[in-house]
Amino acid sequence: MTTPAAPRAILFDLDGTLADTAPDLAAAVNLLRSTRGLEPTAYEILRPTASAGARGMIGASFGLTPDDDGYLALRDEFFSNYEAAIAVHSRLFDGIPELLAGIEAAGLQWGVVTNKSKRFTDPLLPQIGLGHAACAISGDTAAHAKPHPAPLLEAASRLKLAPEQCWYVGDDLRDIQAGKAANMLTIACSWGYCGTTSPESWQADYLFRQPAELLALIQAALAGDALAA
C-alpha cells in the first residue's frame, strides 16, 4: 500500500472515534423509559446507534423517527437527561491518549469535528481529556452538518490549512462521505460504533482496527516526506 503524503493536521469525529460516549447516551434514553414505567432497552441494542445521537437512541429505544408524533418531546427530554450526566461513564478509547500524544510529538495539530451540538461538545471535551484540541467544530457550528463537507472545511480554515493537508478519521459512513467531499484523506476506524453498515463498504482510504495503526501511518508518511526532501 502506498504511503500517503504527510498531513499537517488530523481531524477526528468524537462519538465512537475518540471517545466511547455510548454508556452516557444509553443512560439518558433509558431514563426516558424508566420515568414512563418501561423496562430499559438493552445496551447491546443502543450502542451501535450512538454515533447518531438522539435520533439513533430514540429510534432504537422507542421506534420513533424525527417525523413521528412525540419525537420532539422525547428528544428535548433526552437532551436534558444527557446534559445533566454527560461524562459519568464516557472515556477515551484505549490507545487514543497515546495516539494524540504521538500526533503532538510529531508537531502536528489535531481537532474534533462532530455532529454533536455545541451545547454538549463544549462541556464534554474538557471532562474527557480533549479540552486542548486545536479546534472543535460541532454539528451546529457550520451551516450544514456531516455528511456535508462544511464542518471539515471550517476546521481546516480555523487551523489555517488547506483541506488537502488534513486527514479525517471517523466511525460512520457519513464521516467518510464528508471527508471525501472535503478532499481530505479518510480513515475509517472499526473500533467505533460503525452504525448499520460495514466499514469495509465505505471506500475510505484506510481502515484501521486500533489507534496505533493510525499513528504508524502518520509516522510513515512523515518519514517518507523527510526522505523526499
Short mmCIF file of C-alpha atoms in Angstrom, two decimals:
data_model
loop_
_atom_site.label_atom_id
_atom_site.label_comp_id
_atom_site.label_asym_id
_atom_site.label_seq_id
_atom_site.Cartn_x
_atom_site.Cartn_y
_atom_site.Cartn_z
CA MET A 1 0.00 0.00 0.00
CA THR A 2 1.37 3.41 -0.98
CA THR A 3 2.28 5.71 1.89
CA PRO A 4 0.36 9.00 1.59
CA ALA A 5 1.81 12.48 1.77
CA ALA A 6 2.27 13.65 5.34
CA PRO A 7 -0.60 15.60 6.91
CA ARG A 8 -0.37 18.87 8.81
CA ALA A 9 -3.38 18.03 10.99
CA ILE A 10 -5.54 15.06 11.94
CA LEU A 11 -9.25 15.73 12.42
CA PHE A 12 -11.43 13.31 14.34
CA ASP A 13 -15.08 12.54 14.79
CA LEU A 14 -15.92 12.40 18.50
CA ASP A 15 -18.52 9.78 19.47
CA GLY A 16 -17.23 6.34 18.58
CA THR A 17 -13.90 7.61 17.27
CA LEU A 18 -12.07 9.42 20.05
CA ALA A 19 -14.44 8.65 22.90
CA ASP A 20 -16.76 5.87 23.98
CA THR A 21 -19.76 8.02 24.88
CA ALA A 22 -22.40 5.32 24.34
CA PRO A 23 -22.85 4.49 28.05
CA ASP A 24 -23.99 8.01 28.94
CA LEU A 25 -26.14 8.31 25.82
CA ALA A 26 -27.79 4.98 26.64
CA ALA A 27 -28.39 6.07 30.22
CA ALA A 28 -30.10 9.24 29.01
CA VAL A 29 -32.54 7.36 26.79
CA ASN A 30 -33.20 4.65 29.37
CA LEU A 31 -34.06 7.36 31.89
CA LEU A 32 -36.82 8.33 29.45
CA ARG A 33 -38.09 4.78 29.63
CA SER A 34 -37.86 4.41 33.39
CA THR A 35 -39.81 7.62 34.01
CA ARG A 36 -42.55 6.12 31.83
CA GLY A 37 -42.58 2.82 33.67
CA LEU A 38 -40.85 0.96 30.84
CA GLU A 39 -38.06 -1.58 31.02
CA PRO A 40 -34.65 -0.32 29.83
CA THR A 41 -33.53 -1.01 26.29
CA ALA A 42 -30.59 -3.41 26.20
CA TYR A 43 -27.23 -1.68 25.88
CA GLU A 44 -26.28 -4.07 23.07
CA ILE A 45 -29.15 -2.62 21.03
CA LEU A 46 -28.33 1.01 21.80
CA ARG A 47 -24.56 1.01 21.41
CA PRO A 48 -24.36 0.65 17.59
CA THR A 49 -26.61 3.70 17.16
CA ALA A 50 -24.63 6.00 19.45
CA SER A 51 -22.98 7.96 16.62
CA ALA A 52 -26.45 9.08 15.53
CA GLY A 53 -27.12 10.77 18.89
CA ALA A 54 -30.73 11.43 19.87
CA ARG A 55 -32.04 10.18 16.54
CA GLY A 56 -30.25 6.87 16.95
CA MET A 57 -31.03 6.41 20.63
CA ILE A 58 -34.72 7.28 20.41
CA GLY A 59 -35.10 5.28 17.22
CA ALA A 60 -33.60 2.18 18.82
CA SER A 61 -35.41 2.57 22.14
CA PHE A 62 -38.83 3.86 21.10
CA GLY A 63 -39.03 3.04 17.39
CA LEU A 64 -39.66 6.69 16.51
CA THR A 65 -38.16 8.87 13.79
CA PRO A 66 -37.88 12.68 13.77
CA ASP A 67 -41.04 12.80 11.63
CA ASP A 68 -43.17 10.91 14.15
CA ASP A 69 -45.54 12.48 16.66
CA GLY A 70 -43.98 12.64 20.09
CA TYR A 71 -40.40 12.51 18.86
CA LEU A 72 -39.54 16.14 19.56
CA ALA A 73 -40.76 15.99 23.15
CA LEU A 74 -38.72 12.84 23.76
CA ARG A 75 -35.71 14.43 22.09
CA ASP A 76 -35.83 17.53 24.29
CA GLU A 77 -36.15 15.43 27.43
CA PHE A 78 -33.32 13.19 26.22
CA PHE A 79 -31.13 16.27 25.73
CA SER A 80 -31.84 17.41 29.28
CA ASN A 81 -31.04 13.97 30.68
CA TYR A 82 -27.81 13.77 28.73
CA GLU A 83 -26.69 17.30 29.59
CA ALA A 84 -27.16 16.56 33.29
CA ALA A 85 -24.92 13.46 33.18
CA ILE A 86 -22.71 13.93 30.14
CA ALA A 87 -19.44 12.42 31.34
CA VAL A 88 -20.30 9.87 34.01
CA HIS A 89 -19.07 6.82 32.11
CA SER A 90 -17.72 8.32 28.87
CA ARG A 91 -14.00 7.82 28.31
CA LEU A 92 -11.39 7.87 25.59
CA PHE A 93 -10.95 4.61 23.72
CA ASP A 94 -7.86 2.58 24.54
CA GLY A 95 -4.92 3.88 22.55
CA ILE A 96 -6.36 7.34 21.92
CA PRO A 97 -4.26 9.19 24.54
CA GLU A 98 -1.12 7.62 23.06
CA LEU A 99 -2.26 8.48 19.53
CA LEU A 100 -2.88 12.13 20.40
CA ALA A 101 0.43 12.35 22.25
CA GLY A 102 2.19 10.92 19.19
CA ILE A 103 0.49 13.44 16.91
CA GLU A 104 1.57 16.29 19.15
CA ALA A 105 5.12 14.92 19.44
CA ALA A 106 5.32 14.92 15.64
CA GLY A 107 4.49 18.63 15.60
CA LEU A 108 1.05 18.15 14.05
CA GLN A 109 -2.25 19.65 15.09
CA TRP A 110 -5.39 17.67 15.87
CA GLY A 111 -9.00 18.70 16.17
CA VAL A 112 -12.55 17.47 16.65
CA VAL A 113 -15.33 17.64 14.05
CA THR A 114 -18.57 16.19 15.40
CA ASN A 115 -22.27 16.36 14.65
CA LYS A 116 -22.88 16.75 18.39
CA SER A 117 -24.39 20.14 19.22
CA LYS A 118 -22.08 22.76 20.72
CA ARG A 119 -24.32 22.61 23.80
CA PHE A 120 -22.82 19.19 24.51
CA THR A 121 -19.43 19.30 22.79
CA ASP A 122 -18.05 22.24 24.73
CA PRO A 123 -18.68 20.88 28.24
CA LEU A 124 -17.83 17.28 27.32
CA LEU A 125 -14.38 17.74 25.76
CA PRO A 126 -12.53 19.04 28.83
CA GLN A 127 -14.17 16.42 31.05
CA ILE A 128 -12.77 13.54 29.00
CA GLY A 129 -9.31 14.96 28.38
CA LEU A 130 -9.85 16.62 25.00
CA GLY A 131 -10.05 20.24 26.05
CA HIS A 132 -6.74 21.06 24.35
CA ALA A 133 -7.93 20.26 20.81
CA ALA A 134 -6.66 22.78 18.26
CA CYS A 135 -10.24 23.23 17.06
CA ALA A 136 -13.66 21.86 17.99
CA ILE A 137 -16.36 22.01 15.32
CA SER A 138 -19.86 20.96 16.38
CA GLY A 139 -22.88 19.96 14.36
CA ASP A 140 -24.31 23.46 14.60
CA THR A 141 -21.06 25.38 14.02
CA ALA A 142 -21.30 25.46 10.21
CA ALA A 143 -24.37 25.89 8.01
CA HIS A 144 -24.53 22.12 7.44
CA ALA A 145 -23.61 19.02 9.42
CA LYS A 146 -21.83 15.91 8.14
CA PRO A 147 -22.01 14.26 5.62
CA HIS A 148 -21.78 17.78 4.14
CA PRO A 149 -18.13 18.88 3.98
CA ALA A 150 -18.82 22.30 5.55
CA PRO A 151 -17.74 21.35 9.11
CA LEU A 152 -14.47 19.86 7.87
CA LEU A 153 -13.74 22.86 5.69
CA GLU A 154 -14.43 25.11 8.69
CA ALA A 155 -11.94 23.12 10.76
CA ALA A 156 -9.25 23.41 8.08
CA SER A 157 -9.90 27.13 7.84
CA ARG A 158 -9.53 27.61 11.59
CA LEU A 159 -6.25 25.70 11.50
CA LYS A 160 -5.12 27.87 8.56
CA LEU A 161 -4.57 24.79 6.42
CA ALA A 162 -5.74 23.63 3.02
CA PRO A 163 -8.21 20.73 3.29
CA GLU A 164 -5.71 18.52 1.46
CA GLN A 165 -3.31 18.95 4.37
CA CYS A 166 -5.77 17.32 6.78
CA TRP A 167 -6.78 13.72 7.36
CA TYR A 168 -10.23 12.88 8.73
CA VAL A 169 -10.92 9.90 10.98
CA GLY A 170 -14.41 8.58 11.75
CA ASP A 171 -16.51 5.56 12.66
CA ASP A 172 -19.56 6.27 10.50
CA LEU A 173 -20.26 6.30 6.77
CA ARG A 174 -21.16 9.99 6.87
CA ASP A 175 -17.68 10.75 8.26
CA ILE A 176 -16.05 9.20 5.23
CA GLN A 177 -18.52 10.90 2.88
CA ALA A 178 -17.77 14.27 4.46
CA GLY A 179 -14.03 13.71 4.35
CA LYS A 180 -14.07 12.75 0.69
CA ALA A 181 -16.28 15.73 -0.18
CA ALA A 182 -13.78 17.99 1.61
CA ASN A 183 -10.91 16.43 -0.37
CA MET A 184 -9.25 15.03 2.75
CA LEU A 185 -7.64 11.63 3.15
CA THR A 186 -10.16 9.46 5.02
CA ILE A 187 -9.62 6.84 7.70
CA ALA A 188 -12.42 4.57 8.94
CA CYS A 189 -11.97 3.21 12.46
CA SER A 190 -13.61 -0.12 13.18
CA TRP A 191 -13.06 0.26 16.92
CA GLY A 192 -16.07 2.59 16.97
CA TYR A 193 -19.82 2.12 16.64
CA CYS A 194 -19.96 1.94 12.82
CA GLY A 195 -23.77 2.09 12.57
CA THR A 196 -25.62 -0.41 10.42
CA THR A 197 -23.17 -0.79 7.54
CA SER A 198 -19.76 -2.43 7.35
CA PRO A 199 -16.76 -0.05 7.32
CA GLU A 200 -15.30 -2.14 4.52
CA SER A 201 -18.06 -0.82 2.25
CA TRP A 202 -17.40 2.88 2.91
CA GLN A 203 -14.48 3.19 0.49
CA ALA A 204 -12.31 5.03 2.99
CA ASP A 205 -8.68 5.46 2.03
CA TYR A 206 -7.68 3.38 5.07
CA LEU A 207 -9.48 1.16 7.57
CA PHE A 208 -7.87 0.58 10.96
CA ARG A 209 -8.85 -1.59 13.90
CA GLN A 210 -6.85 0.22 16.56
CA PRO A 211 -5.44 3.73 17.05
CA ALA A 212 -1.84 2.51 16.98
CA GLU A 213 -2.26 1.67 13.28
CA LEU A 214 -3.15 5.27 12.53
CA LEU A 215 -0.13 6.58 14.43
CA ALA A 216 2.09 4.20 12.47
CA LEU A 217 0.71 5.55 9.18
CA ILE A 218 1.26 9.15 10.30
CA GLN A 219 4.87 8.38 11.26
CA ALA A 220 5.49 6.55 7.97
CA ALA A 221 4.08 9.47 5.99
CA LEU A 222 6.27 11.94 7.88
CA ALA A 223 9.32 9.76 7.38
CA GLY A 224 8.56 9.47 3.66
CA ASP A 225 8.32 13.23 3.28
CA ALA A 226 11.57 13.69 5.19
CA LEU A 227 13.39 11.28 2.87
CA ALA A 228 11.99 13.01 -0.20
CA ALA A 229 13.09 16.45 1.00
#
